[in-house]
């Protein structure tokens, strides 16, 4: 099976004809393959991978991931509701909160969902609110990794509780009669070399010996995928070998023989399954540059504008000759650029383009900026059938019922 979803020109054109443009299309087989690779990272019986649903919260994708034996994390009540709709039970959801209101904590607690707090300030609020005895906290292990400073969360960042504040955790827990049942961490998003991840795992394992009632630890996600076709993949075989050794050493020494060890990838499970199809609406020369204008603005795919991220681009055309092109969206900002100076075949108005690796942080970061409805999502099953899994938003829904 190919690493990424592949579509022939005819199929791409038919999908756009049937469901409209722009359109997110996902390949179920690729999601299942990635799930199985993550599950194979460790054979420890208490190894429980979580899917970090922020990467893509489509309920049909959540169902596929659940059927592969995953649990989930949640960042908000909205994610909790999507996960419940996909069939996840409270014991399968971890609410990894970050600067949330007590009402949001209560929302999760009322449903029996474990909450991990992100600061001593939030742990105090949790305790004062009389929320369930068992709770968890997010450790900041002082080591970070990721594709952009905006998503490196270990080390100097707003996230988690530093090691030197652990006495504070014990103190607040004792004050309110709380039991620290879990510690999670996440050092950042998208690494293709797992050295930092493994080093940070060590910090978590050591910290875990300071909390006697632990039921789980969660090493976090961040497993990267190659966005450029020329990049190498994250070596999951090598990661598995090193990580499972560390997990085995840790669990052999830890007093709770049933302690669960979790990892929490988002992007890795869904990124390569997705392609974003769009339509070319203009081709123009301006100040020496050739601009290809499409309907894929940063309201539809934000990553290139937000992080300067690279996505490989396919132009579905029979024209073979390439030239330097700048691909833009239709948003009224000059920064609305998907790709600059790419060697690609010149399309004609009406041609379809495909943005690869769009399955993670694509739809989930899409907005209605410029008052454009969010696109539809379609799933391709292993037998090649296509199925609508989220309707395109309607223009009427944008008014929010106010007019
Ligand atoms: C707490 C937490 N866990 C897991 C993830 C998933 O990261 P990724 O999609 O890079 O695996 C994130 C994403 O930022 C996160 O904030």
mmCIF file of N, CA and C in Angstrom, residues 208-281:
data_model
loop_
_atom_site.group_PDB
_atom_site.id
_atom_site.type_symbol
_atom_site.label_atom_id
_atom_site.label_comp_id
_atom_site.label_asym_id
_atom_site.label_seq_id
_atom_site.Cartn_x
_atom_site.Cartn_y
_atom_site.Cartn_z
ATOM 1 N N UNK A 208 7.653 9.233 37.675
ATOM 2 C CA UNK A 208 6.553 8.327 38.062
ATOM 3 C C UNK A 208 6.831 7.626 39.393
ATOM 4 N N UNK A 209 8.084 7.549 39.782
ATOM 5 C CA UNK A 209 8.378 6.891 41.067
ATOM 6 C C UNK A 209 8.077 7.809 42.254
ATOM 7 N N UNK A 210 7.823 9.079 41.969
ATOM 8 C CA UNK A 210 7.539 10.022 43.062
ATOM 9 C C UNK A 210 6.061 10.037 43.436
ATOM 10 N N UNK A 211 5.245 9.314 42.679
ATOM 11 C CA UNK A 211 3.797 9.323 42.942
ATOM 12 C C UNK A 211 3.334 7.879 43.117
ATOM 13 N N UNK A 212 2.975 7.546 44.366
ATOM 14 C CA UNK A 212 2.797 6.133 44.713
ATOM 15 C C UNK A 212 1.491 5.523 44.195
ATOM 16 N N UNK A 213 0.498 6.368 43.884
ATOM 17 C CA UNK A 213 -0.811 5.796 43.513
ATOM 18 C C UNK A 213 -1.066 5.845 42.004
ATOM 19 N N UNK A 214 -0.019 5.914 41.228
ATOM 20 C CA UNK A 214 -0.216 6.080 39.777
ATOM 21 C C UNK A 214 -0.886 4.872 39.141
ATOM 22 N N UNK A 215 -1.855 5.179 38.263
ATOM 23 C CA UNK A 215 -2.495 4.109 37.479
ATOM 24 C C UNK A 215 -2.056 4.169 36.027
ATOM 25 N N UNK A 216 -1.615 5.349 35.588
ATOM 26 C CA UNK A 216 -1.140 5.445 34.193
ATOM 27 C C UNK A 216 -0.106 6.547 34.037
ATOM 28 N N UNK A 217 0.711 6.373 33.024
ATOM 29 C CA UNK A 217 1.544 7.473 32.543
ATOM 30 C C UNK A 217 1.342 7.552 31.029
ATOM 31 N N UNK A 218 1.530 8.746 30.502
ATOM 32 C CA UNK A 218 1.253 8.982 29.083
ATOM 33 C C UNK A 218 2.424 9.783 28.500
ATOM 34 N N UNK A 219 3.152 9.151 27.597
ATOM 35 C CA UNK A 219 4.404 9.752 27.093
ATOM 36 C C UNK A 219 4.147 10.801 26.013
ATOM 37 N N UNK A 220 2.924 10.856 25.477
ATOM 38 C CA UNK A 220 2.602 11.902 24.503
ATOM 39 C C UNK A 220 2.712 11.447 23.065
ATOM 40 N N UNK A 221 2.409 12.379 22.182
ATOM 41 C CA UNK A 221 2.436 12.083 20.739
ATOM 42 C C UNK A 221 3.545 12.848 20.070
ATOM 43 N N UNK A 222 3.291 13.264 18.834
ATOM 44 C CA UNK A 222 4.283 14.047 18.097
ATOM 45 C C UNK A 222 4.948 13.292 16.961
ATOM 46 N N UNK A 223 4.620 12.010 16.797
ATOM 47 C CA UNK A 223 5.261 11.204 15.741
ATOM 48 C C UNK A 223 5.002 11.852 14.383
ATOM 49 N N UNK A 224 6.076 12.113 13.670
ATOM 50 C CA UNK A 224 5.948 12.871 12.430
ATOM 51 C C UNK A 224 5.739 12.009 11.198
ATOM 52 N N UNK A 225 5.276 12.665 10.157
ATOM 53 C CA UNK A 225 5.193 12.028 8.829
ATOM 54 C C UNK A 225 5.969 12.923 7.870
ATOM 55 N N UNK A 226 6.528 12.353 6.815
ATOM 56 C CA UNK A 226 7.273 13.194 5.874
ATOM 57 C C UNK A 226 6.326 13.980 4.970
ATOM 58 N N UNK A 227 6.363 15.297 5.092
ATOM 59 C CA UNK A 227 5.493 16.126 4.247
ATOM 60 C C UNK A 227 6.073 16.299 2.852
ATOM 61 N N UNK A 228 7.408 16.201 2.753
ATOM 62 C CA UNK A 228 8.023 16.242 1.427
ATOM 63 C C UNK A 228 8.258 14.809 0.997
ATOM 64 N N UNK A 229 7.860 14.519 -0.207
ATOM 65 C CA UNK A 229 8.036 13.163 -0.717
ATOM 66 C C UNK A 229 9.488 12.706 -0.653
ATOM 67 N N UNK A 230 10.413 13.665 -0.582
ATOM 68 C CA UNK A 230 11.841 13.316 -0.594
ATOM 69 C C UNK A 230 12.377 13.005 0.802
ATOM 70 N N UNK A 231 11.595 13.293 1.848
ATOM 71 C CA UNK A 231 12.081 13.065 3.219
ATOM 72 C C UNK A 231 11.935 11.602 3.611
ATOM 73 N N UNK A 232 12.774 11.168 4.554
ATOM 74 C CA UNK A 232 12.645 9.803 5.070
ATOM 75 C C UNK A 232 11.537 9.736 6.104
ATOM 76 N N UNK A 233 11.070 8.517 6.366
ATOM 77 C CA UNK A 233 10.019 8.323 7.373
ATOM 78 C C UNK A 233 10.623 8.209 8.771
ATOM 79 N N UNK A 234 9.810 8.451 9.765
ATOM 80 C CA UNK A 234 10.183 8.137 11.143
ATOM 81 C C UNK A 234 10.364 6.621 11.212
ATOM 82 N N UNK A 235 11.479 6.188 11.797
ATOM 83 C CA UNK A 235 11.773 4.748 11.844
ATOM 84 C C UNK A 235 10.998 4.128 13.016
ATOM 85 N N UNK A 236 9.807 3.609 12.706
ATOM 86 C CA UNK A 236 8.944 3.078 13.773
ATOM 87 C C UNK A 236 9.519 1.784 14.349
ATOM 88 N N UNK A 237 10.261 1.049 13.521
ATOM 89 C CA UNK A 237 10.882 -0.193 14.011
ATOM 90 C C UNK A 237 11.902 0.129 15.093
ATOM 91 N N UNK A 238 12.771 1.110 14.810
ATOM 92 C CA UNK A 238 13.804 1.489 15.783
ATOM 93 C C UNK A 238 13.163 2.105 17.020
ATOM 94 N N UNK A 239 12.121 2.931 16.795
ATOM 95 C CA UNK A 239 11.445 3.553 17.942
ATOM 96 C C UNK A 239 10.827 2.467 18.822
ATOM 97 N N UNK A 240 10.211 1.496 18.190
ATOM 98 C CA UNK A 240 9.580 0.405 18.936
ATOM 99 C C UNK A 240 10.615 -0.338 19.785
ATOM 100 N N UNK A 241 11.749 -0.624 19.160
ATOM 101 C CA UNK A 241 12.776 -1.374 19.881
ATOM 102 C C UNK A 241 13.228 -0.604 21.123
ATOM 103 N N UNK A 242 13.520 0.676 20.950
ATOM 104 C CA UNK A 242 14.045 1.466 22.070
ATOM 105 C C UNK A 242 12.958 1.758 23.103
ATOM 106 N N UNK A 243 11.772 2.089 22.621
ATOM 107 C CA UNK A 243 10.703 2.453 23.549
ATOM 108 C C UNK A 243 10.248 1.240 24.351
ATOM 109 N N UNK A 244 10.109 0.111 23.683
ATOM 110 C CA UNK A 244 9.595 -1.049 24.432
ATOM 111 C C UNK A 244 10.612 -1.497 25.470
ATOM 112 N N UNK A 245 11.893 -1.339 25.167
ATOM 113 C CA UNK A 245 12.928 -1.659 26.161
ATOM 114 C C UNK A 245 12.760 -0.769 27.399
ATOM 115 N N UNK A 246 12.544 0.520 27.141
ATOM 116 C CA UNK A 246 12.388 1.471 28.261
ATOM 117 C C UNK A 246 11.100 1.173 29.046
ATOM 118 N N UNK A 247 10.044 0.838 28.317
ATOM 119 C CA UNK A 247 8.776 0.534 29.001
ATOM 120 C C UNK A 247 8.952 -0.723 29.861
ATOM 121 N N UNK A 248 9.622 -1.715 29.318
ATOM 122 C CA UNK A 248 9.819 -2.958 30.073
ATOM 123 C C UNK A 248 10.657 -2.700 31.324
ATOM 124 N N UNK A 249 11.724 -1.904 31.190
ATOM 125 C CA UNK A 249 12.563 -1.585 32.363
ATOM 126 C C UNK A 249 11.739 -0.860 33.417
ATOM 127 N N UNK A 250 10.950 0.107 32.939
ATOM 128 C CA UNK A 250 10.159 0.911 33.875
ATOM 129 C C UNK A 250 9.115 0.054 34.586
ATOM 130 N N UNK A 251 8.381 -0.723 33.816
ATOM 131 C CA UNK A 251 7.276 -1.491 34.433
ATOM 132 C C UNK A 251 7.820 -2.591 35.344
ATOM 133 N N UNK A 252 9.012 -3.070 35.050
ATOM 134 C CA UNK A 252 9.598 -4.093 35.932
ATOM 135 C C UNK A 252 9.923 -3.483 37.294
ATOM 136 N N UNK A 253 10.249 -2.208 37.317
ATOM 137 C CA UNK A 253 10.657 -1.569 38.578
ATOM 138 C C UNK A 253 9.492 -0.919 39.310
ATOM 139 N N UNK A 254 8.399 -0.602 38.564
ATOM 140 C CA UNK A 254 7.322 0.162 39.205
ATOM 141 C C UNK A 254 6.462 -0.746 40.088
ATOM 142 N N UNK A 255 6.072 -0.243 41.292
ATOM 143 C CA UNK A 255 5.290 -1.105 42.197
ATOM 144 C C UNK A 255 3.911 -1.495 41.661
ATOM 145 N N UNK A 256 3.279 -0.617 40.848
ATOM 146 C CA UNK A 256 1.963 -0.996 40.291
ATOM 147 C C UNK A 256 2.199 -1.853 39.049
ATOM 148 N N UNK A 257 1.970 -3.127 39.188
ATOM 149 C CA UNK A 257 2.265 -4.061 38.076
ATOM 150 C C UNK A 257 1.246 -3.934 36.940
ATOM 151 N N UNK A 258 0.160 -3.216 37.227
ATOM 152 C CA UNK A 258 -0.841 -3.022 36.157
ATOM 153 C C UNK A 258 -0.808 -1.610 35.589
ATOM 154 N N UNK A 259 0.247 -0.894 35.854
ATOM 155 C CA UNK A 259 0.264 0.502 35.396
ATOM 156 C C UNK A 259 0.119 0.553 33.879
ATOM 157 N N UNK A 260 -0.746 1.461 33.421
ATOM 158 C CA UNK A 260 -0.918 1.606 31.968
ATOM 159 C C UNK A 260 0.090 2.598 31.430
ATOM 160 N N UNK A 261 0.652 2.290 30.283
ATOM 161 C CA UNK A 261 1.605 3.193 29.636
ATOM 162 C C UNK A 261 0.982 3.599 28.304
ATOM 163 N N UNK A 262 0.800 4.905 28.148
ATOM 164 C CA UNK A 262 0.107 5.389 26.948
ATOM 165 C C UNK A 262 1.031 6.209 26.060
ATOM 166 N N UNK A 263 0.719 6.225 24.786
ATOM 167 C CA UNK A 263 1.286 7.212 23.865
ATOM 168 C C UNK A 263 0.080 7.895 23.222
ATOM 169 N N UNK A 264 0.317 9.011 22.529
ATOM 170 C CA UNK A 264 -0.839 9.821 22.160
ATOM 171 C C UNK A 264 -0.654 10.527 20.819
ATOM 172 N N UNK A 265 -0.427 9.779 19.769
ATOM 173 C CA UNK A 265 -0.232 10.441 18.472
ATOM 174 C C UNK A 265 -1.545 10.906 17.853
ATOM 175 N N UNK A 266 -1.474 12.020 17.180
ATOM 176 C CA UNK A 266 -2.616 12.499 16.411
ATOM 177 C C UNK A 266 -2.287 12.406 14.936
ATOM 178 N N UNK A 267 -1.390 13.292 14.520
ATOM 179 C CA UNK A 267 -1.028 13.411 13.108
ATOM 180 C C UNK A 267 -0.661 12.068 12.462
ATOM 181 N N UNK A 268 0.107 11.253 13.201
ATOM 182 C CA UNK A 268 0.651 10.047 12.580
ATOM 183 C C UNK A 268 -0.458 9.133 12.033
ATOM 184 N N UNK A 269 -1.603 9.134 12.722
ATOM 185 C CA UNK A 269 -2.664 8.208 12.311
ATOM 186 C C UNK A 269 -3.438 8.697 11.086
ATOM 187 N N UNK A 270 -3.515 10.001 10.909
ATOM 188 C CA UNK A 270 -4.457 10.501 9.893
ATOM 189 C C UNK A 270 -3.851 11.367 8.781
ATOM 190 N N UNK A 271 -2.650 11.920 9.008
ATOM 191 C CA UNK A 271 -2.139 12.930 8.047
ATOM 192 C C UNK A 271 -2.094 12.378 6.621
ATOM 193 N N UNK A 272 -1.451 11.222 6.482
ATOM 194 C CA UNK A 272 -1.213 10.728 5.118
ATOM 195 C C UNK A 272 -2.457 10.130 4.468
ATOM 196 N N UNK A 273 -3.484 9.915 5.286
ATOM 197 C CA UNK A 273 -4.720 9.356 4.720
ATOM 198 C C UNK A 273 -5.502 10.416 3.949
ATOM 199 N N UNK A 274 -5.152 11.692 4.157
ATOM 200 C CA UNK A 274 -6.005 12.749 3.623
ATOM 201 C C UNK A 274 -5.406 13.517 2.462
ATOM 202 N N UNK A 275 -6.251 13.835 1.507
ATOM 203 C CA UNK A 275 -5.873 14.754 0.433
ATOM 204 C C UNK A 275 -6.969 15.814 0.367
ATOM 205 N N UNK A 276 -6.548 17.031 0.114
ATOM 206 C CA UNK A 276 -7.519 18.122 -0.008
ATOM 207 C C UNK A 276 -7.611 18.505 -1.477
ATOM 208 N N UNK A 277 -8.798 18.327 -2.029
ATOM 209 C CA UNK A 277 -8.995 18.668 -3.439
ATOM 210 C C UNK A 277 -9.579 20.069 -3.567
ATOM 211 N N UNK A 278 -9.099 20.783 -4.560
ATOM 212 C CA UNK A 278 -9.618 22.129 -4.811
ATOM 213 C C UNK A 278 -9.663 22.385 -6.306
ATOM 214 N N UNK A 279 -10.173 23.546 -6.650
ATOM 215 C CA UNK A 279 -10.360 23.865 -8.070
ATOM 216 C C UNK A 279 -9.608 25.148 -8.416
ATOM 217 N N UNK A 280 -8.990 25.146 -9.588
ATOM 218 C CA UNK A 280 -8.286 26.333 -10.073
ATOM 219 C C UNK A 280 -9.315 27.304 -10.644
ATOM 220 N N UNK A 281 -9.280 28.544 -10.135
ATOM 221 C CA UNK A 281 -10.226 29.550 -10.625
ATOM 222 C C UNK A 281 -9.562 30.684 -11.389
#
